[in-house]
Coordinates of C-alpha atoms and ligand atoms in Angstrom, one line a residue:
Chain A
M1 CA 21.6 22.1 -18.7
S2 CA 20.3 19.8 -16.1
V3 CA 18.2 16.6 -15.4
L4 CA 15.2 17.4 -13.3
A5 CA 13.3 14.9 -11.2
Y6 CA 10.0 15.7 -9.5
T7 CA 9.6 14.0 -6.1
E8 CA 6.2 14.2 -4.5
N9 CA 5.9 14.0 -0.7
W10 CA 3.5 12.3 1.6
D11 CA 2.6 14.7 4.5
G12 CA 6.0 16.3 4.1
K13 CA 8.0 13.1 3.9
F14 CA 9.7 11.4 1.0
K15 CA 9.7 7.6 0.4
K16 CA 11.9 5.0 -1.2
L17 CA 10.2 5.8 -4.5
S18 CA 11.5 9.4 -4.2
Y19 CA 15.0 8.3 -3.7
E20 CA 14.8 5.8 -6.6
L21 CA 13.8 8.7 -8.9
V22 CA 16.7 10.8 -7.7
S23 CA 19.2 8.0 -8.2
Y24 CA 17.8 7.4 -11.7
A25 CA 18.0 11.1 -12.6
K26 CA 21.5 11.2 -11.3
A27 CA 22.5 8.2 -13.5
I28 CA 21.2 10.1 -16.5
A29 CA 22.8 13.4 -15.5
E30 CA 26.2 11.6 -15.1
N31 CA 26.0 10.4 -18.6
L32 CA 25.1 13.8 -19.9
N33 CA 27.8 15.4 -17.8
T34 CA 25.3 17.7 -16.1
E35 CA 23.6 18.6 -12.8
T36 CA 20.8 16.7 -11.1
V37 CA 18.1 19.0 -9.9
V38 CA 15.1 17.8 -7.8
A39 CA 11.8 19.7 -7.6
S40 CA 9.5 19.4 -4.7
I41 CA 6.1 20.9 -4.3
G42 CA 4.3 21.6 -1.0
A43 CA 5.4 21.9 2.6
V44 CA 8.5 19.9 3.2
E45 CA 11.0 20.7 6.0
E46 CA 14.5 21.7 5.0
E47 CA 15.9 18.6 6.8
E48 CA 13.8 16.3 4.7
L49 CA 14.6 18.2 1.4
K50 CA 18.3 17.8 2.3
K51 CA 17.9 14.0 2.3
L52 CA 17.5 14.1 -1.5
G53 CA 21.2 15.0 -1.6
N54 CA 22.1 11.6 -0.3
Y55 CA 21.0 10.1 -3.5
G56 CA 22.6 12.5 -5.9
A57 CA 20.6 15.7 -6.0
D58 CA 23.0 18.6 -6.6
K59 CA 20.2 21.1 -6.1
V60 CA 16.7 20.9 -4.6
V61 CA 14.1 23.5 -5.7
A62 CA 11.2 23.7 -3.4
A63 CA 7.9 25.4 -4.3
K64 CA 6.0 25.9 -1.1
D65 CA 2.9 27.9 -2.2
E66 CA 0.1 27.1 0.3
K67 CA -2.4 26.8 -2.6
L68 CA -0.3 23.8 -3.9
K69 CA -1.1 21.8 -0.8
N70 CA -3.1 19.1 -2.7
L71 CA -2.3 17.7 -6.1
A72 CA -4.0 19.8 -8.8
N73 CA -2.8 18.8 -12.3
Q74 CA -2.9 22.2 -13.9
P75 CA -1.0 24.4 -11.4
Y76 CA 1.5 21.6 -10.6
A77 CA 2.3 21.2 -14.3
K78 CA 2.8 24.9 -14.6
T79 CA 5.0 25.1 -11.6
L80 CA 7.2 22.2 -12.8
A81 CA 7.5 23.7 -16.3
Q82 CA 8.6 27.0 -14.8
I83 CA 11.3 25.2 -12.7
A84 CA 12.4 23.2 -15.8
E85 CA 12.8 26.4 -17.8
K86 CA 14.7 28.1 -15.0
E87 CA 17.0 25.1 -14.6
N88 CA 17.3 24.6 -18.3
A89 CA 16.3 21.0 -17.9
T90 CA 16.7 18.8 -20.9
V91 CA 15.5 15.6 -19.4
L92 CA 12.6 15.5 -16.8
V93 CA 11.9 12.4 -14.7
F94 CA 8.6 11.6 -13.0
A95 CA 7.3 8.5 -11.2
H96 CA 4.9 6.3 -13.3
N97 CA 2.2 6.6 -10.6
F98 CA -1.0 8.5 -10.3
T99 CA 0.8 11.8 -9.7
G100 CA 3.3 11.3 -12.5
K101 CA 0.5 10.3 -14.9
A102 CA -1.5 13.3 -13.9
V103 CA 1.3 15.9 -14.3
A104 CA 3.9 14.6 -16.8
P105 CA 1.6 14.8 -20.0
R106 CA 0.7 18.4 -19.2
V107 CA 4.3 19.4 -18.7
S108 CA 5.1 17.5 -22.0
V109 CA 2.8 19.9 -23.9
K110 CA 4.1 23.0 -22.1
L111 CA 7.7 22.2 -23.0
K112 CA 6.9 20.4 -26.2
A113 CA 8.9 17.5 -24.8
G114 CA 8.4 14.0 -26.1
L115 CA 7.2 11.6 -23.4
A116 CA 8.3 8.0 -22.8
A117 CA 6.0 6.5 -20.1
G118 CA 6.8 3.5 -17.9
V119 CA 10.5 3.3 -18.5
T120 CA 12.6 0.7 -16.6
E121 CA 16.2 1.7 -17.2
P122 CA 18.3 4.6 -18.4
P123 CA 18.4 5.4 -22.1
S124 CA 20.3 2.9 -24.2
S125 CA 21.5 5.7 -26.4
Y126 CA 21.6 9.5 -25.9
D127 CA 22.0 10.7 -29.4
P128 CA 19.7 9.7 -30.8
F129 CA 17.8 9.4 -27.5
I130 CA 16.4 5.9 -27.3
I131 CA 14.9 4.3 -24.2
K132 CA 13.1 1.1 -23.3
R133 CA 9.5 1.3 -21.9
K134 CA 6.7 -1.1 -21.1
V135 CA 3.9 -1.4 -23.6
F136 CA 0.8 -3.6 -24.2
T137 CA -0.1 -3.6 -20.4
N138 CA 3.4 -4.9 -19.4
K139 CA 3.3 -7.8 -21.8
A140 CA 6.2 -6.3 -24.0
F141 CA 8.8 -3.6 -24.2
A142 CA 9.4 -1.0 -26.8
N143 CA 12.5 0.9 -27.7
V144 CA 11.2 4.4 -28.3
K145 CA 13.1 7.3 -29.8
I146 CA 12.3 10.8 -28.6
N147 CA 12.9 13.4 -31.3
S148 CA 12.3 16.6 -29.4
D149 CA 15.1 18.6 -27.7
K150 CA 13.5 18.1 -24.3
K151 CA 12.5 14.7 -23.0
I152 CA 10.1 13.5 -20.3
L153 CA 10.3 10.0 -18.7
T154 CA 8.1 8.4 -16.2
L155 CA 9.9 5.7 -14.2
F156 CA 8.2 2.4 -13.5
Q157 CA 8.4 1.7 -9.8
N158 CA 11.0 -0.6 -8.3
S159 CA 13.0 -0.8 -11.4
F160 CA 16.1 1.2 -10.6
E161 CA 18.5 0.5 -7.7
I162 CA 18.9 3.3 -5.2
K163 CA 22.5 4.5 -4.8
E164 CA 23.8 6.7 -2.0
T165 CA 26.3 9.4 -2.7
E166 CA 28.0 12.2 -0.9
N167 CA 25.6 14.9 0.0
K168 CA 26.3 18.1 -1.9
A169 CA 22.8 19.4 -2.3
S170 CA 21.9 23.1 -2.1
I171 CA 18.3 24.0 -1.3
E172 CA 16.5 26.8 -3.0
E173 CA 13.0 28.2 -2.6
F174 CA 10.9 28.8 -5.6
T175 CA 7.8 30.9 -6.0
P176 CA 5.8 29.9 -9.1
E177 CA 3.8 32.4 -11.1
L178 CA 0.3 31.2 -10.9
T179 CA -3.1 32.9 -11.4
D180 CA -6.6 32.1 -10.2
A181 CA -7.3 30.6 -13.6
D182 CA -4.9 27.8 -12.8
F183 CA -7.1 26.7 -9.9
R184 CA -10.4 25.5 -11.4
T185 CA -10.6 22.3 -9.4
E186 CA -11.0 22.2 -5.7
V187 CA -10.2 19.4 -3.3
K188 CA -13.1 19.0 -0.8
E189 CA -11.9 16.0 1.1
V190 CA -8.8 13.9 1.4
N191 CA -8.9 10.4 2.7
K192 CA -5.5 8.9 3.3
V193 CA -4.9 5.3 4.0
T194 CA -3.3 5.1 7.4
G195 CA -1.9 2.4 9.5
K196 CA -1.6 0.0 6.6
I197 CA 1.2 -0.8 4.2
L198 CA 0.3 0.7 0.9
L199 CA 0.0 -1.8 -1.9
T200 CA 2.2 0.3 -4.3
D201 CA 5.0 0.7 -1.6
A202 CA 5.1 -2.8 -0.4
E203 CA 8.2 -5.0 -0.7
I204 CA 5.9 -8.1 -0.3
V205 CA 2.3 -8.5 -1.5
V206 CA 0.0 -11.3 -0.4
S207 CA -2.9 -11.6 -2.8
G208 CA -6.1 -13.7 -2.8
G209 CA -8.3 -14.9 -5.7
R210 CA -11.6 -16.6 -6.1
G211 CA -9.9 -19.8 -4.8
M212 CA -10.0 -18.3 -1.3
K213 CA -13.7 -19.2 -1.5
G214 CA -15.3 -16.3 0.4
P215 CA -14.7 -13.0 2.2
E216 CA -14.9 -14.7 5.6
K217 CA -11.8 -16.8 4.7
W218 CA -9.3 -14.0 4.6
E219 CA -8.1 -14.3 8.2
N220 CA -5.1 -16.4 7.5
L221 CA -4.2 -14.4 4.4
E222 CA -4.1 -11.3 6.6
K223 CA -2.1 -13.1 9.2
L224 CA 0.5 -14.1 6.6
A225 CA 0.7 -10.5 5.4
E226 CA 1.2 -9.4 9.0
V227 CA 4.1 -11.8 9.7
L228 CA 5.7 -10.8 6.4
G229 CA 5.1 -7.1 6.8
A230 CA 3.3 -7.3 3.5
A231 CA 0.4 -5.5 1.8
T232 CA -2.7 -7.4 0.8
A233 CA -4.2 -7.5 -2.7
C234 CA -6.8 -9.5 -4.7
S235 CA -7.9 -10.5 -8.1
R236 CA -10.6 -8.6 -10.0
P237 CA -13.5 -10.9 -9.4
V238 CA -12.7 -10.8 -5.6
S239 CA -13.1 -7.0 -5.6
D240 CA -16.0 -7.1 -8.0
E241 CA -17.9 -9.5 -5.7
G242 CA -17.2 -7.1 -2.8
W243 CA -15.2 -9.6 -0.9
R244 CA -12.3 -7.1 -0.7
P245 CA -12.1 -3.3 -1.2
H246 CA -11.4 -2.0 -4.8
E247 CA -8.1 -0.5 -3.7
E248 CA -6.8 -4.1 -3.4
H249 CA -7.5 -5.1 -7.0
V250 CA -4.3 -5.7 -9.0
G251 CA -4.0 -6.4 -12.7
Q252 CA -4.4 -4.8 -16.0
T253 CA -7.5 -2.8 -14.9
G254 CA -6.4 -2.4 -11.3
K255 CA -3.1 -1.5 -9.7
I256 CA 0.2 -2.5 -11.2
V257 CA 2.6 -3.7 -8.6
A258 CA 6.2 -4.8 -8.7
P259 CA 7.2 -6.0 -5.3
N260 CA 10.2 -8.2 -4.4
L261 CA 7.8 -11.0 -3.6
Y262 CA 4.2 -11.6 -4.8
I263 CA 2.3 -14.5 -3.2
A264 CA -0.8 -15.6 -5.2
L265 CA -3.3 -17.6 -3.2
G266 CA -6.1 -19.3 -5.2
I267 CA -5.5 -17.1 -8.2
S268 CA -5.7 -18.8 -11.7
G269 CA -3.2 -16.4 -13.4
A270 CA -5.4 -14.9 -16.1
I271 CA -3.5 -12.8 -18.6
Q272 CA -5.1 -9.6 -17.3
H273 CA -4.1 -10.5 -13.8
L274 CA -0.5 -11.1 -14.8
G275 CA -0.4 -7.8 -16.6
G276 CA -0.4 -6.1 -13.2
V277 CA 2.0 -8.4 -11.3
S278 CA 4.4 -10.0 -13.7
S279 CA 7.2 -7.4 -12.9
S280 CA 7.4 -8.8 -9.4
K281 CA 10.9 -10.1 -8.7
T282 CA 9.7 -13.5 -7.2
I283 CA 6.3 -15.0 -7.6
V284 CA 4.9 -17.8 -5.4
A285 CA 1.6 -19.5 -6.3
I286 CA -0.5 -21.8 -4.2
N287 CA -3.3 -23.4 -6.2
T288 CA -5.2 -26.7 -6.2
D289 CA -5.0 -27.0 -10.0
K290 CA -1.5 -28.1 -11.2
D291 CA -2.4 -26.8 -14.7
A292 CA -3.4 -23.3 -13.6
P293 CA -1.6 -20.8 -15.8
I294 CA -0.2 -19.0 -12.7
F295 CA 2.4 -21.8 -12.4
E296 CA 3.8 -20.7 -15.8
S297 CA 4.6 -17.3 -14.4
A298 CA 5.6 -18.4 -10.9
D299 CA 9.1 -19.0 -9.6
Y300 CA 7.9 -21.3 -6.7
G301 CA 4.7 -23.1 -6.2
I302 CA 2.7 -25.5 -4.1
V303 CA -0.1 -27.6 -5.7
G304 CA -2.5 -27.7 -2.8
D305 CA -5.4 -26.3 -0.9
V306 CA -4.6 -22.8 0.2
H307 CA -6.5 -23.2 3.5
K308 CA -4.4 -26.2 4.4
V309 CA -1.1 -24.6 3.3
L310 CA -1.6 -21.2 4.8
P311 CA -1.4 -22.1 8.6
Q312 CA 1.7 -24.1 7.9
L313 CA 3.2 -21.3 5.9
I314 CA 2.6 -18.8 8.6
E315 CA 4.2 -21.1 11.2
A316 CA 7.2 -21.8 9.0
I317 CA 7.8 -18.1 8.3
K318 CA 7.5 -17.3 12.0
E319 CA 10.2 -19.9 12.7
V320 CA 12.5 -18.6 10.1
K321 CA 12.0 -15.0 11.3
A322 CA 12.7 -16.1 14.9
E323 CA 16.0 -17.7 13.7
G324 CA 16.8 -14.2 12.3
Chain B
M1 CA -24.3 20.1 -21.7
K2 CA -22.3 17.8 -24.1
I3 CA -19.8 15.1 -23.3
L4 CA -17.1 13.8 -25.5
L5 CA -15.5 10.4 -25.1
C6 CA -12.1 9.9 -26.6
I7 CA -11.9 6.2 -27.3
S8 CA -9.1 4.0 -28.6
N9 CA -9.2 0.8 -30.6
V10 CA -7.0 -1.8 -28.9
P11 CA -6.2 -5.6 -29.1
D12 CA -8.5 -7.7 -27.0
T13 CA -7.1 -8.1 -23.5
T14 CA -6.4 -11.8 -24.0
T15 CA -4.2 -11.2 -27.1
K16 CA -0.9 -12.9 -27.1
I17 CA 1.4 -10.1 -28.1
R18 CA 3.7 -10.8 -31.1
F19 CA 5.9 -8.7 -33.4
K20 CA 7.0 -9.0 -37.0
D21 CA 9.5 -7.5 -39.4
D22 CA 12.5 -8.1 -37.2
N23 CA 10.5 -6.9 -34.1
K24 CA 9.9 -3.6 -35.8
E25 CA 6.1 -3.9 -35.9
F26 CA 3.2 -5.2 -33.9
D27 CA 1.8 -8.3 -35.5
A28 CA -1.9 -7.6 -35.8
S29 CA -2.8 -10.9 -37.6
G30 CA -5.6 -12.7 -35.9
V31 CA -6.1 -9.9 -33.4
Q32 CA -9.6 -9.0 -32.2
W33 CA -10.0 -5.3 -31.7
I34 CA -12.1 -3.8 -28.9
I35 CA -12.9 -0.5 -27.3
N36 CA -10.2 0.2 -24.7
P37 CA -11.7 -1.2 -21.4
W38 CA -11.5 2.1 -19.5
D39 CA -13.0 4.0 -22.4
E40 CA -15.9 1.6 -22.5
L41 CA -16.5 2.1 -18.7
A42 CA -16.3 5.9 -19.3
L43 CA -18.9 5.7 -22.0
T44 CA -21.1 3.6 -19.8
R45 CA -20.9 6.3 -17.1
A46 CA -21.5 9.1 -19.5
L47 CA -24.7 7.4 -20.7
E48 CA -25.9 6.9 -17.1
L49 CA -25.3 10.6 -16.4
K50 CA -27.2 11.6 -19.5
E51 CA -30.1 9.3 -18.6
G52 CA -30.3 10.8 -15.1
S53 CA -29.9 14.4 -16.2
G54 CA -33.5 15.1 -17.2
G55 CA -32.4 16.4 -20.6
K56 CA -29.7 18.6 -19.3
I57 CA -27.0 16.5 -21.0
E58 CA -28.1 16.7 -24.6
K59 CA -25.5 14.7 -26.3
I60 CA -22.8 12.1 -25.9
S61 CA -20.2 11.9 -28.7
V62 CA -17.3 9.6 -29.3
A63 CA -14.0 10.5 -31.1
L64 CA -11.3 8.2 -32.3
V65 CA -8.1 8.8 -34.2
G66 CA -7.6 5.9 -36.5
D67 CA -8.0 4.6 -40.1
K68 CA -11.1 3.0 -41.6
S69 CA -10.4 -0.4 -40.0
T70 CA -11.4 1.1 -36.6
E71 CA -15.0 1.7 -37.6
P72 CA -16.4 -1.5 -36.1
T73 CA -15.1 -0.3 -32.7
I74 CA -16.8 3.1 -33.3
R75 CA -20.0 1.4 -34.4
K76 CA -19.9 -0.6 -31.2
A77 CA -19.7 2.6 -29.1
L78 CA -22.7 3.9 -31.0
A79 CA -24.5 0.6 -30.4
I80 CA -23.8 1.0 -26.7
G81 CA -25.6 4.3 -26.8
A82 CA -23.4 7.2 -28.0
D83 CA -25.4 9.7 -30.1
D84 CA -22.8 10.4 -32.8
A85 CA -19.1 9.7 -33.6
F86 CA -16.1 11.4 -35.1
R87 CA -13.3 9.5 -36.7
I88 CA -10.2 11.5 -37.4
D89 CA -8.8 9.7 -40.4
S90 CA -5.1 9.1 -39.4
E91 CA -2.8 6.7 -37.8
P92 CA -2.5 7.5 -34.1
K93 CA 1.2 8.3 -34.4
D94 CA 1.9 9.2 -30.8
S95 CA 0.1 10.6 -27.8
Y96 CA 1.1 14.2 -28.7
Y97 CA -0.1 13.8 -32.2
V98 CA -3.4 12.2 -31.1
A99 CA -4.1 14.9 -28.5
N100 CA -3.5 17.5 -31.2
Q101 CA -6.0 15.8 -33.5
L102 CA -8.7 15.7 -30.7
K103 CA -8.2 19.3 -29.6
E104 CA -10.4 21.2 -32.2
L105 CA -13.2 18.8 -31.7
A106 CA -13.1 18.9 -27.9
K107 CA -13.5 22.6 -27.8
D108 CA -17.3 22.2 -28.4
F109 CA -17.8 20.1 -25.3
D110 CA -18.3 20.7 -21.6
I111 CA -16.7 17.5 -20.3
V112 CA -14.2 15.4 -22.2
M113 CA -13.6 11.9 -20.8
C114 CA -10.5 9.8 -21.6
G115 CA -9.4 6.4 -20.2
I116 CA -6.4 6.4 -17.9
E117 CA -4.4 4.4 -20.3
S118 CA -4.8 2.6 -23.6
A119 CA -4.1 -1.1 -23.6
D120 CA -1.7 -0.9 -26.5
Y121 CA 0.9 1.8 -26.1
T122 CA -0.1 2.4 -22.4
S123 CA 1.4 5.9 -22.1
S124 CA -1.4 7.3 -19.9
A125 CA -0.9 10.6 -21.8
V126 CA -3.6 11.6 -24.2
G127 CA -6.0 13.0 -21.6
G128 CA -3.4 15.0 -19.8
M129 CA -1.9 16.4 -23.0
L130 CA -5.3 17.3 -24.4
S131 CA -6.3 19.2 -21.3
E132 CA -3.1 21.2 -21.5
M133 CA -3.5 22.0 -25.2
L134 CA -7.1 23.2 -24.4
E135 CA -5.8 25.0 -21.2
W136 CA -8.6 23.3 -19.3
P137 CA -8.3 21.7 -15.9
S138 CA -7.9 18.0 -15.7
V139 CA -8.8 15.5 -13.0
S140 CA -7.0 12.2 -13.4
S141 CA -7.5 8.7 -11.9
V142 CA -11.2 9.4 -11.5
S143 CA -13.1 6.5 -10.0
S144 CA -16.5 8.2 -9.7
L145 CA -18.2 11.2 -11.3
E146 CA -21.5 12.8 -10.4
I147 CA -23.2 16.0 -11.7
E148 CA -25.1 17.9 -9.0
G149 CA -26.6 21.1 -10.5
D150 CA -23.7 23.0 -12.1
E151 CA -21.2 21.3 -9.9
V152 CA -19.2 18.2 -10.9
K153 CA -18.3 16.0 -8.0
I154 CA -15.4 13.6 -8.5
R155 CA -13.7 11.0 -6.5
R156 CA -10.1 10.4 -7.6
E157 CA -7.4 8.0 -6.5
I158 CA -4.1 9.5 -5.3
D159 CA -0.9 7.8 -4.3
G160 CA -1.9 6.7 -0.8
G161 CA -5.6 7.5 -0.6
Q162 CA -8.5 9.2 -2.3
E163 CA -9.7 12.7 -2.8
V164 CA -13.1 14.3 -3.4
V165 CA -12.7 17.1 -5.9
S166 CA -15.1 19.5 -7.5
A167 CA -14.3 20.9 -11.0
E168 CA -15.5 23.8 -13.0
L169 CA -16.7 23.2 -16.6
P170 CA -15.2 22.7 -19.1
F171 CA -12.7 20.1 -17.9
V172 CA -11.1 16.8 -18.8
A173 CA -11.8 13.7 -16.7
I174 CA -9.2 10.9 -17.0
V175 CA -11.0 7.8 -15.7
Q176 CA -10.1 4.5 -14.3
K177 CA -11.7 1.5 -12.5
G178 CA -14.8 2.2 -10.5
I179 CA -16.2 4.9 -12.8
A180 CA -18.9 2.3 -13.8
L181 CA -19.4 -1.2 -12.5
E182 CA -19.6 -3.2 -15.8
P183 CA -19.4 -1.9 -19.3
R184 CA -22.8 -1.8 -21.0
I185 CA -23.4 -4.4 -23.6
P186 CA -25.1 -3.3 -26.8
A187 CA -28.7 -4.5 -27.2
M188 CA -30.2 -5.6 -30.5
R189 CA -32.1 -2.3 -30.8
G190 CA -28.9 -0.4 -30.2
I191 CA -27.0 -2.3 -32.9
M192 CA -29.8 -1.6 -35.4
M193 CA -29.9 2.1 -34.4
A194 CA -26.1 2.4 -34.6
R195 CA -26.2 1.9 -38.3
K196 CA -28.2 5.1 -38.7
K197 CA -26.2 7.3 -36.3
P198 CA -23.8 9.8 -37.8
L199 CA -20.2 8.7 -38.0
N200 CA -18.4 11.8 -39.2
V201 CA -15.0 11.4 -40.9
V202 CA -12.7 14.3 -40.2
E203 CA -9.4 15.1 -42.0
P204 CA -6.4 15.2 -39.7
I205 CA -4.6 18.5 -39.0
Q206 CA -0.9 19.0 -39.4
A207 CA 0.7 18.1 -36.1
D208 CA 4.1 17.2 -34.7
V209 CA 5.1 13.7 -33.7
L210 CA 7.6 13.7 -30.9
T211 CA 8.4 10.0 -30.5
A212 CA 8.9 7.0 -32.7
Y213 CA 9.0 3.2 -32.0
E214 CA 12.3 1.8 -33.1
S215 CA 11.7 -1.8 -32.1
F216 CA 9.9 -4.1 -29.7
E217 CA 10.9 -6.9 -27.3
L218 CA 9.1 -9.6 -25.4
P219 CA 10.2 -10.3 -21.8
P220 CA 12.7 -13.2 -21.5
P221 CA 11.1 -16.5 -21.0
K222 CA 10.7 -17.5 -17.4
A223 CA 12.4 -20.5 -15.9
D224 CA 10.2 -23.4 -14.9
V225 CA 8.4 -23.1 -11.6
K226 CA 10.0 -25.0 -8.7
L227 CA 7.2 -27.0 -7.0
V228 CA 7.3 -27.9 -3.4
D229 CA 5.2 -30.6 -1.9
E230 CA 2.2 -29.4 0.1
E231 CA 3.4 -31.5 3.1
N232 CA 6.7 -29.7 3.1
V233 CA 5.9 -26.0 3.3
K234 CA 9.0 -25.4 5.3
E235 CA 11.1 -26.1 2.2
L236 CA 9.3 -23.3 0.4
V237 CA 10.2 -20.8 3.1
E238 CA 13.8 -21.9 3.1
L239 CA 14.0 -21.4 -0.7
L240 CA 12.4 -18.0 -0.4
K241 CA 14.9 -17.1 2.3
N242 CA 18.1 -18.6 0.9
E243 CA 17.7 -18.8 -2.8
A244 CA 15.3 -16.0 -3.8
K245 CA 16.4 -13.8 -0.9
A246 CA 12.8 -12.5 -0.9
I247 CA 12.1 -12.7 2.9
Ligands
FAD401 C1 -11.0 -6.5 -19.9 C2 -10.7 -7.3 -18.7 C3 -9.8 -6.8 -17.8 C4 -9.5 -7.6 -16.6 N1 -8.7 -7.1 -15.7 C5 -8.3 -7.9 -14.6 C6 -7.4 -7.4 -13.6 O1 -7.0 -6.3 -13.7 N2 -7.1 -8.2 -12.6 C7 -7.6 -9.5 -12.5 O2 -7.2 -10.2 -11.5 N3 -8.4 -9.9 -13.4 C8 -8.8 -9.2 -14.5 N4 -9.7 -9.7 -15.4 C9 -10.3 -11.0 -15.1 C10 -9.5 -12.2 -15.5 O3 -9.7 -12.5 -16.8 C11 -9.8 -13.4 -14.6 O4 -11.2 -13.6 -14.7 C12 -9.5 -13.2 -13.1 O5 -8.2 -12.7 -12.9 C13 -9.7 -14.5 -12.4 O6 -9.6 -14.3 -11.0 P1 -9.2 -15.4 -10.0 O7 -7.9 -16.0 -10.4 O8 -9.3 -14.9 -8.6 O9 -10.4 -16.5 -10.2 P2 -10.4 -17.8 -11.0 O10 -10.0 -17.7 -12.4 O11 -11.8 -18.4 -10.8 O12 -9.4 -18.8 -10.3 C14 -9.4 -19.3 -9.0 C15 -8.3 -20.2 -8.9 O13 -8.3 -20.7 -7.6 C16 -7.9 -22.1 -7.6 N5 -8.5 -22.7 -6.4 C17 -9.8 -23.0 -6.1 N6 -9.9 -23.5 -4.9 C18 -8.7 -23.5 -4.3 C19 -8.2 -23.8 -3.0 N7 -8.9 -24.3 -2.1 N8 -6.9 -23.7 -2.8 C20 -6.0 -23.2 -3.8 N9 -6.5 -22.8 -5.0 C21 -7.8 -22.9 -5.3 C22 -8.5 -22.6 -8.9 O14 -7.8 -23.7 -9.3 C23 -8.3 -21.4 -9.8 O15 -7.1 -21.5 -10.5 C24 -10.0 -8.9 -16.5 C25 -10.9 -9.4 -17.5 C26 -11.2 -8.6 -18.6 C27 -12.1 -9.2 -19.7

């Protein structure tokens, strides 16, 4: 028996998200009194693979097939199902991100394993297997029971604390059995975002709404993001109007983020917007309208004009940072 | 070429979520039901593709797993422009069950489109499960889809960037924001025509259900916001540093 986590890599490197997944899988494995196995796909150096052991991986299984360089849903799912069978995994853990959403449902069918998507904590009970997950676009939680022998979970980002452990990981290479029929999609072009903090990785997100008043008024918002080491985001109308790129759109129909700090500038706090940001640990709102719904979800707020507040905020943060 | 849209019937996005029977069930009283927003965008894109295909795309169908109460949502999809519809007459018990119900129907199509998630149980699973049951390729988080000759050119979002992907037919496209700009609104003529379009009711097949909802919870109420005077921005920064430990 084992608990298997799949950690994707970014140009051969793991991220905080990867370690969060391993820590989470480890917590479940401890409860089940079993091993934590981590699967990796693609070219990752031994030294990087070994790092997964710092967070509880007992064994790392690395599939390095050149054809698996880019994410392809079908062969990735097949590879992971083969690893799961070889390791006799009873619980599989994925991230609740684009990759997890692409692959986990396919693996679920291959293994006939019930899927609980968007979980935020370990199961509340193992027999029966009951786990809490987000539903209704993050407006509520459900306690879902998985009835199949094997279970698949996708973990909502930033919901489980990373724990370091003594490194006991062994590393093993794995050659998946794949045929040409598994490769019926072809990646023609990859455009990676570089030199910017990714919205979904960011500890702090600075976000602008229609109250910013126009695309030419983003300079101070960007400056604030820079002094905080934050990623920038926006509300839907802002991206619809083309003031900001679509990748920045957060909310129910955009990206879901859960940073430590979310700063909403000139955002009214519509229910669809909150669906994508309400899991943030601390929310700050700056808005001229004291009755704006965003203040009901915010922890801290200033009722005022964002363009008057921003320069002062930047200065005050610089001062605090300088104090250390 | 034929395209199938798998749609789901979900509470309007402004719905205040409530539960009943000791939090065992979703309280649907007073809820407005709509086509899941991503599915509506997918349908819009499918119609654009058909219109630009010079007759190459013969038909756009929609399929929904649900009881009779979902028919207004299906009629709306027909009014927007789908040619015909299938309602598989069953409760959508879980993603695995729903994907099984759609499988037989999907086999007759070249492209199956699903939304990246449904606004109710938000599992992001039906499209992926369906593709695996069909043993078809799937491309997920699709933000644009073009058909050039026999090739399908897709833009998909990945964690940390974008990819351009080509896919062989048949395949499943799991779509998200960007696939179409705005959902198409049914015109009067569309609404009239929708009444005459075929809405086929299909008996469900026997299929397993792997998960069950035991109970629901709402997030704990949030403490009141702490307001700081706009002349005193420094205080906000102090609070963020010392109290929230967020910076
Ligand atoms: C199906 C559906 C899905 C949706 N999905 C999303 C989604 O994913 N994400 C999303 O964001 N929205 C989404 N929306 C849209 C949502 O309903 C709101 O329309 C949108 O979030 C509002 O954006 P906003 O807050 O930027 O603009 P507004 O609602 O116009 O708010 C602007 C705010 O700025 C304030 N303001 C004005 N001037 C200033 C100033 N000088 N200083 C400070 N404050 C100022 C105003 O008081 C106001 O509160 C969706 C809608 C639907 C129907």
